[in-house]
Amino acid sequence: MVCCLASTEECDQVAYGEGWQGVTIEGLYAGNAVELSTVSACPTYSGLAYLWLETPCSGEESCPLYANDEYHLPVVPWKADVDLSLCPLSDAYTGQPIPILGTGELFLLRDTQSGCHDTCLAHPECQYYQWYDPLANQNANKCFLLASQDENPINEEFLQYGAKHCDLTPSDPLDIFFETFGQGSGNGGRDSFSPEYVEALSASIQSEDLFYAGLHQEAANLIESVWDKFPAGTNVWGPIMGEAGKHGEKNSRSYSLLRMVDDMNRFRLDGNVPDNPKYYATITVVMAKADTVLPTSWDE
């Protein structure tokens, strides 16, 4: 069954057919994968569930699914949510691919659809994404980023297609930050801060997102553009750092975050992890036992 309402909780509150709608098993791809046909149900759904039509299944081998192990017991009923914040689309299309600068390829390897969507969110040019399930015969776990979508549909098995943004996409953390501490000023609160502070803080957060999305050369280019404008280790950072915390925010020192992401990113790009540590630190712990007297007078 699939849930055709906004959440599985809502489907549980209404009669079968109004929320939960039945689907059919079309085939078995592997010991742990089946093909479902949702033609008789809704095109977009928020949950998936498996129930027996009879409880228990009557007769031997009369249940739809059995465990792929030595016991071959009937698969127990289950229910799972579908994450609609990944902005899945029912129809897939080709589009303008975005090359990955660090490899020159048109894809990254991502273990999950969520990871591919996160990569699209981090890339400033990405508008759509294609992710191939591990069961795909070709392109398994490959994540393709698209700058645009054309009119050529794709009909491939195990392909998950989605948009960068949709109604359920969480708000951008930078927008939340500036709206929260911008005291209602224009440009989403950004006018309450100096342009240098906005640019430096935005770049520090965006470069970190690019780093964790596996877009290391893209992160390096963004950081380098900041160092070109505000050279690292120079007095130009004084006013920017001095502004941090004056609007009620905490831990918003963009220079420190940029230096940290820059260092991590260089290791990823250069692959040059030093054989010896740059610094040595010695931690000394002193423990002692002493007889003490709880003072009861000024003399003590």
Tab-separated table of N, CA, C and O in Angstrom, residues 26-94:
chain	number	residue	atom	x	y	z
A	26	GLU	N	4.712	-6.527	-9.126
A	26	GLU	CA	4.886	-6.870	-10.532
A	26	GLU	C	5.959	-7.931	-10.749
A	26	GLU	O	5.871	-8.726	-11.679
A	27	GLY	N	6.986	-7.917	-9.914
A	27	GLY	CA	8.060	-8.875	-10.131
A	27	GLY	C	9.078	-8.827	-9.017
A	27	GLY	O	9.018	-7.984	-8.116
A	28	LEU	N	10.002	-9.763	-9.053
A	28	LEU	CA	11.055	-9.870	-8.052
A	28	LEU	C	12.393	-9.644	-8.745
A	28	LEU	O	12.789	-10.413	-9.615
A	29	TYR	N	13.095	-8.549	-8.369
A	29	TYR	CA	14.370	-8.220	-9.000
A	29	TYR	C	15.536	-8.948	-8.352
A	29	TYR	O	16.509	-9.303	-8.999
A	30	ALA	N	15.455	-9.093	-7.036
A	30	ALA	CA	16.536	-9.740	-6.299
A	30	ALA	C	15.938	-10.308	-5.022
A	30	ALA	O	14.739	-10.172	-4.765
A	31	GLY	N	16.783	-10.955	-4.221
A	31	GLY	CA	16.279	-11.539	-2.994
A	31	GLY	C	15.735	-10.511	-2.022
A	31	GLY	O	14.994	-10.852	-1.102
A	32	ASN	N	16.100	-9.246	-2.224
A	32	ASN	CA	15.641	-8.204	-1.301
A	32	ASN	C	14.972	-7.040	-2.032
A	32	ASN	O	14.936	-5.927	-1.523
A	33	ALA	N	14.447	-7.257	-3.247
A	33	ALA	CA	13.862	-6.160	-4.005
A	33	ALA	C	12.713	-6.656	-4.868
A	33	ALA	O	12.836	-7.664	-5.572
A	34	VAL	N	11.582	-5.952	-4.800
A	34	VAL	CA	10.434	-6.265	-5.639
A	34	VAL	C	10.038	-5.030	-6.428
A	34	VAL	O	10.331	-3.889	-6.031
A	35	GLU	N	9.377	-5.241	-7.561
A	35	GLU	CA	8.868	-4.133	-8.368
A	35	GLU	C	7.385	-3.955	-8.055
A	35	GLU	O	6.606	-4.923	-8.083
A	36	LEU	N	6.986	-2.737	-7.762
A	36	LEU	CA	5.599	-2.421	-7.453
A	36	LEU	C	4.999	-1.569	-8.565
A	36	LEU	O	5.674	-0.707	-9.133
A	37	SER	N	3.740	-1.783	-8.856
A	37	SER	CA	3.003	-0.939	-9.793
A	37	SER	C	2.052	-0.048	-9.000
A	37	SER	O	1.205	-0.547	-8.245
A	38	THR	N	2.207	1.262	-9.162
A	38	THR	CA	1.347	2.217	-8.457
A	38	THR	C	0.309	2.834	-9.391
A	38	THR	O	-0.268	3.865	-9.085
A	39	VAL	N	0.068	2.190	-10.523
A	39	VAL	CA	-0.877	2.742	-11.510
A	39	VAL	C	-2.259	2.924	-10.901
A	39	VAL	O	-2.959	3.905	-11.189
A	40	SER	N	-2.658	2.000	-10.047
A	40	SER	CA	-3.995	2.062	-9.465
A	40	SER	C	-4.087	3.027	-8.285
A	40	SER	O	-5.177	3.245	-7.749
A	41	ALA	N	-2.956	3.589	-7.875
A	41	ALA	CA	-2.947	4.485	-6.712
A	41	ALA	C	-2.531	5.889	-7.155
A	41	ALA	O	-2.646	6.253	-8.326
A	42	CYS	N	-2.034	6.662	-6.213
A	42	CYS	CA	-1.647	8.044	-6.488
A	42	CYS	C	-0.222	8.103	-7.045
A	42	CYS	O	0.604	7.243	-6.738
A	43	PRO	N	0.103	9.117	-7.860
A	43	PRO	CA	1.455	9.208	-8.433
A	43	PRO	C	2.525	9.616	-7.428
A	43	PRO	O	3.693	9.274	-7.583
A	44	THR	N	2.125	10.354	-6.397
A	44	THR	CA	3.067	10.797	-5.361
A	44	THR	C	2.545	10.341	-4.014
A	44	THR	O	1.363	10.542	-3.704
A	45	TYR	N	3.417	9.750	-3.206
A	45	TYR	CA	2.959	9.201	-1.933
A	45	TYR	C	3.978	9.493	-0.842
A	45	TYR	O	5.157	9.676	-1.096
A	46	SER	N	3.489	9.523	0.388
A	46	SER	CA	4.328	9.876	1.537
A	46	SER	C	4.731	8.679	2.379
A	46	SER	O	5.472	8.833	3.358
A	47	GLY	N	4.244	7.502	2.040
A	47	GLY	CA	4.599	6.325	2.823
A	47	GLY	C	4.314	5.050	2.057
A	47	GLY	O	3.560	5.035	1.078
A	48	LEU	N	4.938	3.980	2.522
A	48	LEU	CA	4.784	2.662	1.919
A	48	LEU	C	4.588	1.661	3.040
A	48	LEU	O	5.259	1.742	4.077
A	49	ALA	N	3.653	0.724	2.853
A	49	ALA	CA	3.378	-0.256	3.900
A	49	ALA	C	3.079	-1.611	3.281
A	49	ALA	O	2.669	-1.713	2.114
A	50	TYR	N	3.295	-2.640	4.065
A	50	TYR	CA	3.035	-4.011	3.622
A	50	TYR	C	2.191	-4.699	4.676
A	50	TYR	O	2.543	-4.742	5.859
A	51	LEU	N	1.029	-5.209	4.249
A	51	LEU	CA	0.123	-5.939	5.135
A	51	LEU	C	-0.356	-7.203	4.435
A	51	LEU	O	-0.386	-7.273	3.199
A	52	TRP	N	-0.772	-8.182	5.207
A	52	TRP	CA	-1.391	-9.373	4.640
A	52	TRP	C	-2.877	-9.087	4.420
A	52	TRP	O	-3.530	-8.438	5.242
A	53	LEU	N	-3.434	-9.608	3.342
A	53	LEU	CA	-4.872	-9.487	3.136
A	53	LEU	C	-5.636	-10.347	4.130
A	53	LEU	O	-6.758	-10.041	4.510
A	54	GLU	N	-5.027	-11.443	4.557
A	54	GLU	CA	-5.615	-12.306	5.571
A	54	GLU	C	-4.637	-12.428	6.718
A	54	GLU	O	-3.433	-12.472	6.521
A	55	THR	N	-5.148	-12.466	7.932
A	55	THR	CA	-4.297	-12.575	9.109
A	55	THR	C	-4.695	-13.814	9.903
A	55	THR	O	-5.784	-13.869	10.469
A	56	PRO	N	-3.862	-14.829	9.988
A	56	PRO	CA	-2.605	-14.956	9.230
A	56	PRO	C	-2.885	-15.435	7.805
A	56	PRO	O	-4.029	-15.708	7.462
A	57	CYS	N	-1.833	-15.537	6.993
A	57	CYS	CA	-2.005	-16.064	5.637
A	57	CYS	C	-2.482	-17.512	5.739
A	57	CYS	O	-1.906	-18.318	6.473
A	58	SER	N	-3.549	-17.823	5.014
A	58	SER	CA	-4.099	-19.183	5.095
A	58	SER	C	-3.433	-20.077	4.059
A	58	SER	O	-3.359	-19.745	2.886
A	59	GLY	N	-2.937	-21.204	4.505
A	59	GLY	CA	-2.325	-22.155	3.584
A	59	GLY	C	-0.836	-21.929	3.422
A	59	GLY	O	-0.320	-20.838	3.648
A	60	GLU	N	-0.157	-22.977	3.017
A	60	GLU	CA	1.283	-22.904	2.848
A	60	GLU	C	1.628	-22.111	1.593
A	60	GLU	O	1.004	-22.281	0.538
A	61	GLU	N	2.616	-21.227	1.727
A	61	GLU	CA	3.098	-20.392	0.622
A	61	GLU	C	1.993	-19.558	-0.017
A	61	GLU	O	1.953	-19.348	-1.230
A	62	SER	N	1.089	-19.052	0.811
A	62	SER	CA	0.011	-18.214	0.291
A	62	SER	C	0.231	-16.736	0.564
A	62	SER	O	-0.550	-15.913	0.101
A	63	CYS	N	1.284	-16.387	1.313
A	63	CYS	CA	1.600	-14.980	1.554
A	63	CYS	C	2.348	-14.409	0.350
A	63	CYS	O	3.023	-15.140	-0.375
A	64	PRO	N	2.242	-13.103	0.135
A	64	PRO	CA	2.920	-12.512	-1.029
A	64	PRO	C	4.441	-12.577	-0.949
A	64	PRO	O	5.107	-12.778	-1.960
A	65	LEU	N	5.005	-12.402	0.243
A	65	LEU	CA	6.459	-12.330	0.381
A	65	LEU	C	6.936	-13.226	1.513
A	65	LEU	O	6.260	-13.338	2.559
A	66	TYR	N	8.135	-13.810	1.295
A	66	TYR	CA	8.753	-14.654	2.310
A	66	TYR	C	10.209	-14.237	2.489
A	66	TYR	O	10.831	-13.686	1.578
A	67	ALA	N	10.745	-14.502	3.669
A	67	ALA	CA	12.129	-14.138	3.972
A	67	ALA	C	13.087	-14.941	3.092
A	67	ALA	O	12.855	-16.123	2.814
A	68	ASN	N	14.154	-14.288	2.682
A	68	ASN	CA	15.154	-14.939	1.839
A	68	ASN	C	16.268	-15.505	2.726
A	68	ASN	O	17.408	-15.086	2.686
A	69	ASP	N	15.907	-16.455	3.562
A	69	ASP	CA	16.884	-17.118	4.431
A	69	ASP	C	16.520	-18.596	4.543
A	69	ASP	O	15.640	-19.088	3.829
A	70	GLU	N	17.171	-19.302	5.448
A	70	GLU	CA	16.961	-20.746	5.533
A	70	GLU	C	15.590	-21.116	6.069
A	70	GLU	O	15.119	-22.248	5.871
A	71	TYR	N	14.907	-20.170	6.756
A	71	TYR	CA	13.615	-20.497	7.365
A	71	TYR	C	12.436	-20.152	6.457
A	71	TYR	O	11.363	-20.746	6.579
A	72	HIS	N	12.598	-19.144	5.579
A	72	HIS	CA	11.563	-18.771	4.612
A	72	HIS	C	10.220	-18.476	5.282
A	72	HIS	O	9.164	-18.902	4.815
A	73	LEU	N	10.283	-17.746	6.377
A	73	LEU	CA	9.047	-17.357	7.057
A	73	LEU	C	8.391	-16.191	6.321
A	73	LEU	O	9.051	-15.426	5.617
A	74	PRO	N	7.074	-16.025	6.473
A	74	PRO	CA	6.400	-14.887	5.830
A	74	PRO	C	6.964	-13.560	6.332
A	74	PRO	O	7.285	-13.399	7.509
A	75	VAL	N	7.097	-12.601	5.416
A	75	VAL	CA	7.574	-11.271	5.790
A	75	VAL	C	6.521	-10.615	6.668
A	75	VAL	O	5.329	-10.600	6.342
A	76	VAL	N	6.955	-10.060	7.792
A	76	VAL	CA	6.020	-9.443	8.729
A	76	VAL	C	5.562	-8.093	8.190
A	76	VAL	O	6.259	-7.446	7.401
A	77	PRO	N	4.377	-7.645	8.569
A	77	PRO	CA	3.906	-6.324	8.133
A	77	PRO	C	4.840	-5.211	8.603
A	77	PRO	O	5.449	-5.298	9.672
A	78	TRP	N	4.955	-4.169	7.799
A	78	TRP	CA	5.817	-3.044	8.138
A	78	TRP	C	5.263	-1.779	7.487
A	78	TRP	O	4.403	-1.822	6.601
A	79	LYS	N	5.765	-0.644	7.943
A	79	LYS	CA	5.363	0.664	7.422
A	79	LYS	C	6.571	1.583	7.425
A	79	LYS	O	7.358	1.575	8.373
A	80	ALA	N	6.743	2.355	6.362
A	80	ALA	CA	7.892	3.261	6.261
A	80	ALA	C	7.455	4.562	5.621
A	80	ALA	O	6.568	4.594	4.756
A	81	ASP	N	8.080	5.650	6.070
A	81	ASP	CA	7.813	6.970	5.499
A	81	ASP	C	8.666	7.199	4.262
A	81	ASP	O	9.796	6.710	4.169
A	82	VAL	N	8.144	7.948	3.322
A	82	VAL	CA	8.887	8.408	2.155
A	82	VAL	C	9.238	9.872	2.385
A	82	VAL	O	8.359	10.688	2.664
A	83	ASP	N	10.519	10.196	2.304
A	83	ASP	CA	10.981	11.551	2.610
A	83	ASP	C	10.689	12.477	1.432
A	83	ASP	O	11.442	12.540	0.461
A	84	LEU	N	9.598	13.212	1.528
A	84	LEU	CA	9.215	14.108	0.441
A	84	LEU	C	10.039	15.392	0.421
A	84	LEU	O	9.950	16.166	-0.533
A	85	SER	N	10.852	15.615	1.467
A	85	SER	CA	11.732	16.789	1.452
A	85	SER	C	12.875	16.608	0.446
A	85	SER	O	13.593	17.566	0.166
A	86	LEU	N	13.027	15.388	-0.097
A	86	LEU	CA	14.020	15.157	-1.150
A	86	LEU	C	13.498	15.630	-2.503
A	86	LEU	O	14.193	15.491	-3.513
A	87	CYS	N	12.274	16.144	-2.516
A	87	CYS	CA	11.654	16.721	-3.725
A	87	CYS	C	11.615	15.730	-4.888
A	87	CYS	O	12.022	16.075	-6.016
A	88	PRO	N	11.152	14.490	-4.658
A	88	PRO	CA	11.101	13.526	-5.766
A	88	PRO	C	10.048	13.933	-6.796
A	88	PRO	O	9.007	14.502	-6.457
A	89	LEU	N	10.320	13.638	-8.050
A	89	LEU	CA	9.389	13.902	-9.144
A	89	LEU	C	9.023	12.584	-9.807
A	89	LEU	O	9.863	11.703	-9.964
A	90	SER	N	7.762	12.458	-10.200
A	90	SER	CA	7.294	11.185	-10.746
A	90	SER	C	7.852	10.908	-12.139
A	90	SER	O	7.998	9.747	-12.535
A	91	ASP	N	8.163	11.947	-12.903
A	91	ASP	CA	8.714	11.785	-14.250
A	91	ASP	C	10.136	12.330	-14.292
A	91	ASP	O	10.414	13.411	-13.764
A	92	ALA	N	11.023	11.583	-14.947
A	92	ALA	CA	12.433	11.976	-15.051
A	92	ALA	C	12.734	12.506	-16.447
A	92	ALA	O	12.143	12.056	-17.440
A	93	TYR	N	13.662	13.456	-16.499
A	93	TYR	CA	14.031	14.083	-17.765
A	93	TYR	C	15.550	14.239	-17.832
A	93	TYR	O	16.241	14.234	-16.816
A	94	THR	N	16.023	14.410	-19.054
A	94	THR	CA	17.418	14.774	-19.244
A	94	THR	C	17.557	16.279	-19.043
A	94	THR	O	16.568	16.996	-18.895
